[in-house]
Amino acid sequence: DAGVIQSPRHEVTEMGQEVTLRCKPISGHDYLFWYRQTMMRGLELLIYFNNNVPIDDSGMPEDRFSAKMPNASFSTLKIQPSEPRDSAVYFCASCAFSYNEQFFGPGTRLTVL
Amino acid sequence: AQKVTQAQTEISVVEKEDVTLDCVYETRDTTYYLFWYKQPPSGELVFLIRRNSFDEQNEISGRYSWNFQKSTSSFNFTITASQVVDSAVYFCALSGGSGYSTLTFGKGTMLLVSP
């Protein structure tokens, strides 16, 4: 079975541009998580979904960030407009049941110039 | 509030040495889960182990072993006979036992194994 798939793997954009990160969770997993990793702040949970419904978005930095999960096999994280401080590695993860181990995608390395 | 502390920021060892990575956690939940993840230089996060709060038995998997002690709120990870391929950042994480599953990660310990 394929693992969590993320695209793109690398994204370089200019300040003010819209950025969309994509994630396909492992089939059958009911939970999907978006994380951000930076040297300064480590791994931060941004938002997570259960059965396509957003459960907790308290980690989303500000209104420039939005996430959707239109169906069980696809989620997006959008940043509009992007800023240099958004530069980070963004991970998507999924798990089958509550308290189960989460499986992470390879991450998207975002650079905002 | 939950908290995970990995006091060792970086550890350097020579190949074949044993090394222990420390993890101390704080939680008010009586049921909780502990995890270890590995992040090699390539960047992906790899799941290593999950342990629930009711199971204090130590676990061994090849060269890896984990020591869970509720009395000291610790979940330490030992690599026996370390190898260069073990070089990575290792994260300890905690999940509460109520509500939905979210992970609180420690800051990570960078392990460098030299030949």
mmCIF file of C-alpha atoms in Angstrom:
data_model
loop_
_atom_site.group_PDB
_atom_site.id
_atom_site.type_symbol
_atom_site.label_atom_id
_atom_site.label_comp_id
_atom_site.label_asym_id
_atom_site.label_seq_id
_atom_site.Cartn_x
_atom_site.Cartn_y
_atom_site.Cartn_z
ATOM 1 C CA ASP A 1 0.000 0.000 0.000
ATOM 2 C CA ALA A 2 1.325 3.447 -0.855
ATOM 3 C CA GLY A 3 2.188 5.720 2.001
ATOM 4 C CA VAL A 4 1.053 9.291 2.467
ATOM 5 C CA ILE A 5 1.667 11.243 -0.711
ATOM 6 C CA GLN A 6 2.460 14.933 -0.755
ATOM 7 C CA SER A 7 3.001 17.330 -3.609
ATOM 8 C CA PRO A 8 4.932 19.274 -4.518
ATOM 9 C CA ARG A 9 8.080 18.118 -2.734
ATOM 10 C CA HIS A 10 9.678 21.527 -3.115
ATOM 11 C CA GLU A 11 8.081 24.884 -3.702
ATOM 12 C CA VAL A 12 9.813 28.199 -4.161
ATOM 13 C CA THR A 13 7.634 31.246 -4.459
ATOM 14 C CA GLU A 14 7.721 34.963 -3.961
ATOM 15 C CA MET A 15 6.160 36.857 -1.137
ATOM 16 C CA GLY A 16 2.514 37.599 -1.773
ATOM 17 C CA GLN A 17 1.878 34.602 -3.979
ATOM 18 C CA GLU A 18 -0.664 31.911 -3.223
ATOM 19 C CA VAL A 19 0.722 28.490 -2.334
ATOM 20 C CA THR A 20 -1.244 25.238 -2.333
ATOM 21 C CA LEU A 21 0.127 22.079 -0.775
ATOM 22 C CA ARG A 22 -1.533 18.752 -1.459
ATOM 23 C CA CYS A 23 -1.856 15.517 0.446
ATOM 24 C CA LYS A 24 -3.257 12.075 -0.217
ATOM 25 C CA PRO A 25 -3.588 10.045 2.985
ATOM 26 C CA ILE A 26 -3.251 6.296 3.276
ATOM 27 C CA SER A 27 -6.419 4.627 2.082
ATOM 28 C CA GLY A 28 -8.731 3.754 4.959
ATOM 29 C CA HIS A 29 -7.222 6.221 7.388
ATOM 30 C CA ASP A 30 -9.864 8.397 9.011
ATOM 31 C CA TYR A 31 -7.544 11.028 10.458
ATOM 32 C CA LEU A 32 -5.439 13.528 8.558
ATOM 33 C CA PHE A 33 -3.001 15.990 10.082
ATOM 34 C CA TRP A 34 -1.039 18.958 8.765
ATOM 35 C CA TYR A 35 2.206 19.876 10.539
ATOM 36 C CA ARG A 36 4.838 22.529 10.036
ATOM 37 C CA GLN A 37 8.478 22.022 10.970
ATOM 38 C CA THR A 38 10.998 24.807 11.482
ATOM 39 C CA MET A 39 14.286 24.963 13.307
ATOM 40 C CA MET A 40 12.971 27.551 15.730
ATOM 41 C CA ARG A 41 9.616 26.013 16.608
ATOM 42 C CA GLY A 42 10.113 22.327 15.867
ATOM 43 C CA LEU A 43 7.070 20.311 14.783
ATOM 44 C CA GLU A 44 3.779 22.132 15.124
ATOM 45 C CA LEU A 45 0.325 20.723 14.496
ATOM 46 C CA LEU A 46 -1.598 23.117 12.290
ATOM 47 C CA ILE A 47 -4.926 21.367 11.814
ATOM 48 C CA TYR A 48 -6.425 17.911 11.731
ATOM 49 C CA PHE A 49 -9.445 16.265 10.215
ATOM 50 C CA ASN A 50 -11.535 13.270 11.173
ATOM 51 C CA ASN A 51 -13.676 11.764 8.425
ATOM 52 C CA ASN A 52 -13.028 14.858 6.305
ATOM 53 C CA VAL A 53 -14.278 17.228 9.005
ATOM 54 C CA PRO A 54 -11.851 19.753 10.547
ATOM 55 C CA ILE A 55 -11.661 19.025 14.265
ATOM 56 C CA ASP A 56 -9.042 21.417 15.570
ATOM 57 C CA ASP A 57 -7.500 24.294 13.634
ATOM 58 C CA SER A 58 -6.133 26.145 16.645
ATOM 59 C CA GLY A 59 -2.618 25.663 15.338
ATOM 60 C CA MET A 60 -3.236 27.524 12.111
ATOM 61 C CA PRO A 61 -1.050 30.626 12.404
ATOM 62 C CA GLU A 62 -3.453 33.171 10.978
ATOM 63 C CA ASP A 63 -6.151 33.774 8.435
ATOM 64 C CA ARG A 64 -3.685 33.502 5.589
ATOM 65 C CA PHE A 65 -3.713 29.748 6.169
ATOM 66 C CA SER A 66 -6.628 27.543 5.202
ATOM 67 C CA ALA A 67 -7.092 23.804 4.831
ATOM 68 C CA LYS A 68 -9.727 21.674 3.191
ATOM 69 C CA MET A 69 -10.507 18.011 2.858
ATOM 70 C CA PRO A 70 -13.146 17.611 0.163
ATOM 71 C CA ASN A 71 -13.016 13.821 0.293
ATOM 72 C CA ALA A 72 -11.327 10.960 2.108
ATOM 73 C CA SER A 73 -8.402 10.802 -0.280
ATOM 74 C CA PHE A 74 -7.390 14.429 -0.688
ATOM 75 C CA SER A 75 -6.539 17.468 1.380
ATOM 76 C CA THR A 76 -5.031 20.867 0.645
ATOM 77 C CA LEU A 77 -3.267 23.455 2.730
ATOM 78 C CA LYS A 78 -3.333 26.915 1.215
ATOM 79 C CA ILE A 79 -1.358 30.003 2.135
ATOM 80 C CA GLN A 80 -2.548 33.277 0.673
ATOM 81 C CA PRO A 81 -0.686 35.577 0.603
ATOM 82 C CA SER A 82 2.575 33.849 1.466
ATOM 83 C CA GLU A 83 5.284 35.535 3.532
ATOM 84 C CA PRO A 84 8.976 34.698 4.054
ATOM 85 C CA ARG A 85 8.253 33.551 7.610
ATOM 86 C CA ASP A 86 6.076 30.780 6.183
ATOM 87 C CA SER A 87 9.206 29.077 4.878
ATOM 88 C CA ALA A 88 9.266 25.634 6.459
ATOM 89 C CA VAL A 89 8.731 21.959 5.785
ATOM 90 C CA TYR A 90 5.061 21.065 5.792
ATOM 91 C CA PHE A 91 4.131 17.500 6.612
ATOM 92 C CA CYS A 92 0.890 15.678 6.133
ATOM 93 C CA ALA A 93 0.180 12.596 8.239
ATOM 94 C CA SER A 94 -2.654 10.124 8.570
ATOM 95 C CA CYS A 95 -3.738 7.408 10.946
ATOM 96 C CA ALA A 96 -6.439 4.793 11.051
ATOM 97 C CA PHE A 97 -7.902 5.235 14.506
ATOM 98 C CA SER A 98 -7.590 7.623 17.365
ATOM 99 C CA TYR A 99 -4.358 7.093 19.346
ATOM 100 C CA ASN A 100 -2.822 5.049 16.566
ATOM 101 C CA GLU A 101 0.571 5.871 15.188
ATOM 102 C CA GLN A 102 0.554 8.537 12.527
ATOM 103 C CA PHE A 103 2.245 7.917 9.218
ATOM 104 C CA PHE A 104 3.919 10.917 7.677
ATOM 105 C CA GLY A 105 4.339 11.951 4.095
ATOM 106 C CA PRO A 106 7.733 13.018 2.741
ATOM 107 C CA GLY A 107 6.962 16.683 3.354
ATOM 108 C CA THR A 108 6.887 19.792 1.190
ATOM 109 C CA ARG A 109 9.801 22.168 1.594
ATOM 110 C CA LEU A 110 8.409 25.661 1.077
ATOM 111 C CA THR A 111 10.652 28.645 0.480
ATOM 112 C CA VAL A 112 9.083 32.077 0.270
ATOM 113 C CA LEU A 113 11.435 34.727 -1.078
ATOM 114 C CA ALA B 1 -1.356 20.497 29.313
ATOM 115 C CA GLN B 2 0.918 17.868 27.874
ATOM 116 C CA LYS B 3 4.641 18.270 27.543
ATOM 117 C CA VAL B 4 7.509 16.185 26.218
ATOM 118 C CA THR B 5 11.082 17.004 27.118
ATOM 119 C CA GLN B 6 14.098 15.670 25.307
ATOM 120 C CA ALA B 7 16.907 17.269 27.216
ATOM 121 C CA GLN B 8 19.671 16.004 24.942
ATOM 122 C CA THR B 9 19.866 18.292 21.958
ATOM 123 C CA GLU B 10 22.690 16.449 20.248
ATOM 124 C CA ILE B 11 24.629 13.265 20.923
ATOM 125 C CA SER B 12 27.758 12.110 19.145
ATOM 126 C CA VAL B 13 29.000 8.539 19.374
ATOM 127 C CA VAL B 14 31.379 6.284 17.531
ATOM 128 C CA GLU B 15 30.039 3.316 15.667
ATOM 129 C CA LYS B 16 29.324 0.230 17.821
ATOM 130 C CA GLU B 17 28.777 2.292 20.958
ATOM 131 C CA ASP B 18 25.481 1.972 22.798
ATOM 132 C CA VAL B 19 23.483 5.155 23.157
ATOM 133 C CA THR B 20 20.385 6.100 25.141
ATOM 134 C CA LEU B 21 18.050 8.899 24.174
ATOM 135 C CA ASP B 22 16.051 10.322 27.042
ATOM 136 C CA CYS B 23 12.404 11.307 26.993
ATOM 137 C CA VAL B 24 10.434 12.717 29.917
ATOM 138 C CA TYR B 25 6.769 13.521 29.623
ATOM 139 C CA GLU B 26 4.050 15.321 31.540
ATOM 140 C CA THR B 27 0.354 14.586 31.315
ATOM 141 C CA ARG B 28 -2.707 14.575 33.521
ATOM 142 C CA ASP B 29 -4.338 11.801 31.550
ATOM 143 C CA THR B 30 -4.428 8.361 33.112
ATOM 144 C CA THR B 31 -4.540 6.796 29.673
ATOM 145 C CA TYR B 32 -2.021 7.995 27.159
ATOM 146 C CA TYR B 33 0.291 6.811 24.422
ATOM 147 C CA LEU B 34 3.976 7.352 23.825
ATOM 148 C CA PHE B 35 5.766 7.239 20.503
ATOM 149 C CA TRP B 36 9.203 7.464 19.004
ATOM 150 C CA TYR B 37 9.880 8.713 15.493
ATOM 151 C CA LYS B 38 13.090 8.866 13.485
ATOM 152 C CA GLN B 39 13.897 11.650 11.039
ATOM 153 C CA PRO B 40 16.953 10.746 8.939
ATOM 154 C CA PRO B 41 18.824 13.376 6.908
ATOM 155 C CA SER B 42 16.492 12.718 3.993
ATOM 156 C CA GLY B 43 13.768 14.406 6.034
ATOM 157 C CA GLU B 44 10.898 11.962 6.299
ATOM 158 C CA LEU B 45 9.469 11.014 9.690
ATOM 159 C CA VAL B 46 9.519 7.302 10.350
ATOM 160 C CA PHE B 47 7.399 5.687 13.032
ATOM 161 C CA LEU B 48 9.366 3.432 15.389
ATOM 162 C CA ILE B 49 7.151 2.441 18.301
ATOM 163 C CA ARG B 50 3.916 3.121 20.166
ATOM 164 C CA ARG B 51 3.409 2.271 23.829
ATOM 165 C CA ASN B 52 0.248 2.710 25.900
ATOM 166 C CA SER B 53 0.310 3.815 29.499
ATOM 167 C CA PHE B 54 -0.918 0.477 30.811
ATOM 168 C CA ASP B 55 1.932 -1.501 29.354
ATOM 169 C CA GLU B 56 5.201 -0.923 31.167
ATOM 170 C CA GLN B 57 7.002 -3.861 29.694
ATOM 171 C CA ASN B 58 10.197 -2.985 27.982
ATOM 172 C CA GLU B 59 10.327 -3.631 24.283
ATOM 173 C CA ILE B 60 13.177 -4.819 22.125
ATOM 174 C CA SER B 61 13.335 -4.768 18.368
ATOM 175 C CA GLY B 62 16.670 -5.795 16.984
ATOM 176 C CA ARG B 63 19.225 -3.231 18.148
ATOM 177 C CA TYR B 64 16.504 -0.941 19.451
ATOM 178 C CA SER B 65 15.014 -1.119 22.922
ATOM 179 C CA TRP B 66 12.648 1.064 24.893
ATOM 180 C CA ASN B 67 12.354 1.506 28.642
ATOM 181 C CA PHE B 68 9.029 2.853 29.865
ATOM 182 C CA GLN B 69 8.848 3.871 33.535
ATOM 183 C CA LYS B 70 5.653 5.522 34.733
ATOM 184 C CA SER B 71 7.187 6.244 38.133
ATOM 185 C CA THR B 72 9.638 8.651 36.554
ATOM 186 C CA SER B 73 7.459 9.603 33.551
ATOM 187 C CA SER B 74 10.174 8.497 31.197
ATOM 188 C CA PHE B 75 10.252 6.592 27.936
ATOM 189 C CA ASN B 76 13.882 6.171 27.001
ATOM 190 C CA PHE B 77 15.225 4.719 23.775
ATOM 191 C CA THR B 78 18.459 2.745 23.542
ATOM 192 C CA ILE B 79 20.332 1.817 20.401
ATOM 193 C CA THR B 80 22.783 -1.008 20.911
ATOM 194 C CA ALA B 81 25.909 -1.221 18.760
ATOM 195 C CA SER B 82 25.081 1.975 16.905
ATOM 196 C CA GLN B 83 25.676 2.249 13.187
ATOM 197 C CA VAL B 84 26.242 5.195 10.885
ATOM 198 C CA VAL B 85 22.761 4.652 9.435
ATOM 199 C CA ASP B 86 21.327 5.424 12.864
ATOM 200 C CA SER B 87 22.362 9.048 12.432
ATOM 201 C CA ALA B 88 19.124 11.013 12.541
ATOM 202 C CA VAL B 89 16.952 13.222 14.681
ATOM 203 C CA TYR B 90 14.802 11.205 17.036
ATOM 204 C CA PHE B 91 11.514 12.535 18.352
ATOM 205 C CA CYS B 92 9.571 11.373 21.346
ATOM 206 C CA ALA B 93 5.847 12.155 21.283
ATOM 207 C CA LEU B 94 2.830 11.877 23.566
ATOM 208 C CA SER B 95 -0.834 11.442 22.765
ATOM 209 C CA GLY B 96 -3.605 11.964 25.257
ATOM 210 C CA GLY B 97 -6.128 9.291 26.028
ATOM 211 C CA SER B 98 -9.259 11.365 25.732
ATOM 212 C CA GLY B 99 -10.812 12.931 22.724
ATOM 213 C CA TYR B 100 -9.096 12.801 19.410
ATOM 214 C CA SER B 101 -5.565 11.773 18.691
ATOM 215 C CA THR B 102 -3.043 14.584 18.595
ATOM 216 C CA LEU B 103 0.659 14.231 19.160
ATOM 217 C CA THR B 104 2.758 16.490 21.336
ATOM 218 C CA PHE B 105 6.333 16.234 20.125
ATOM 219 C CA GLY B 106 9.551 16.836 21.970
ATOM 220 C CA LYS B 107 12.177 19.063 20.368
ATOM 221 C CA GLY B 108 14.124 16.050 19.183
ATOM 222 C CA THR B 109 17.606 14.673 19.783
ATOM 223 C CA MET B 110 20.101 14.705 16.952
ATOM 224 C CA LEU B 111 22.218 11.551 16.987
ATOM 225 C CA LEU B 112 25.444 11.537 15.029
ATOM 226 C CA VAL B 113 27.190 8.210 14.662
ATOM 227 C CA SER B 114 30.707 8.420 13.312
ATOM 228 C CA PRO B 115 32.551 5.519 11.675
#
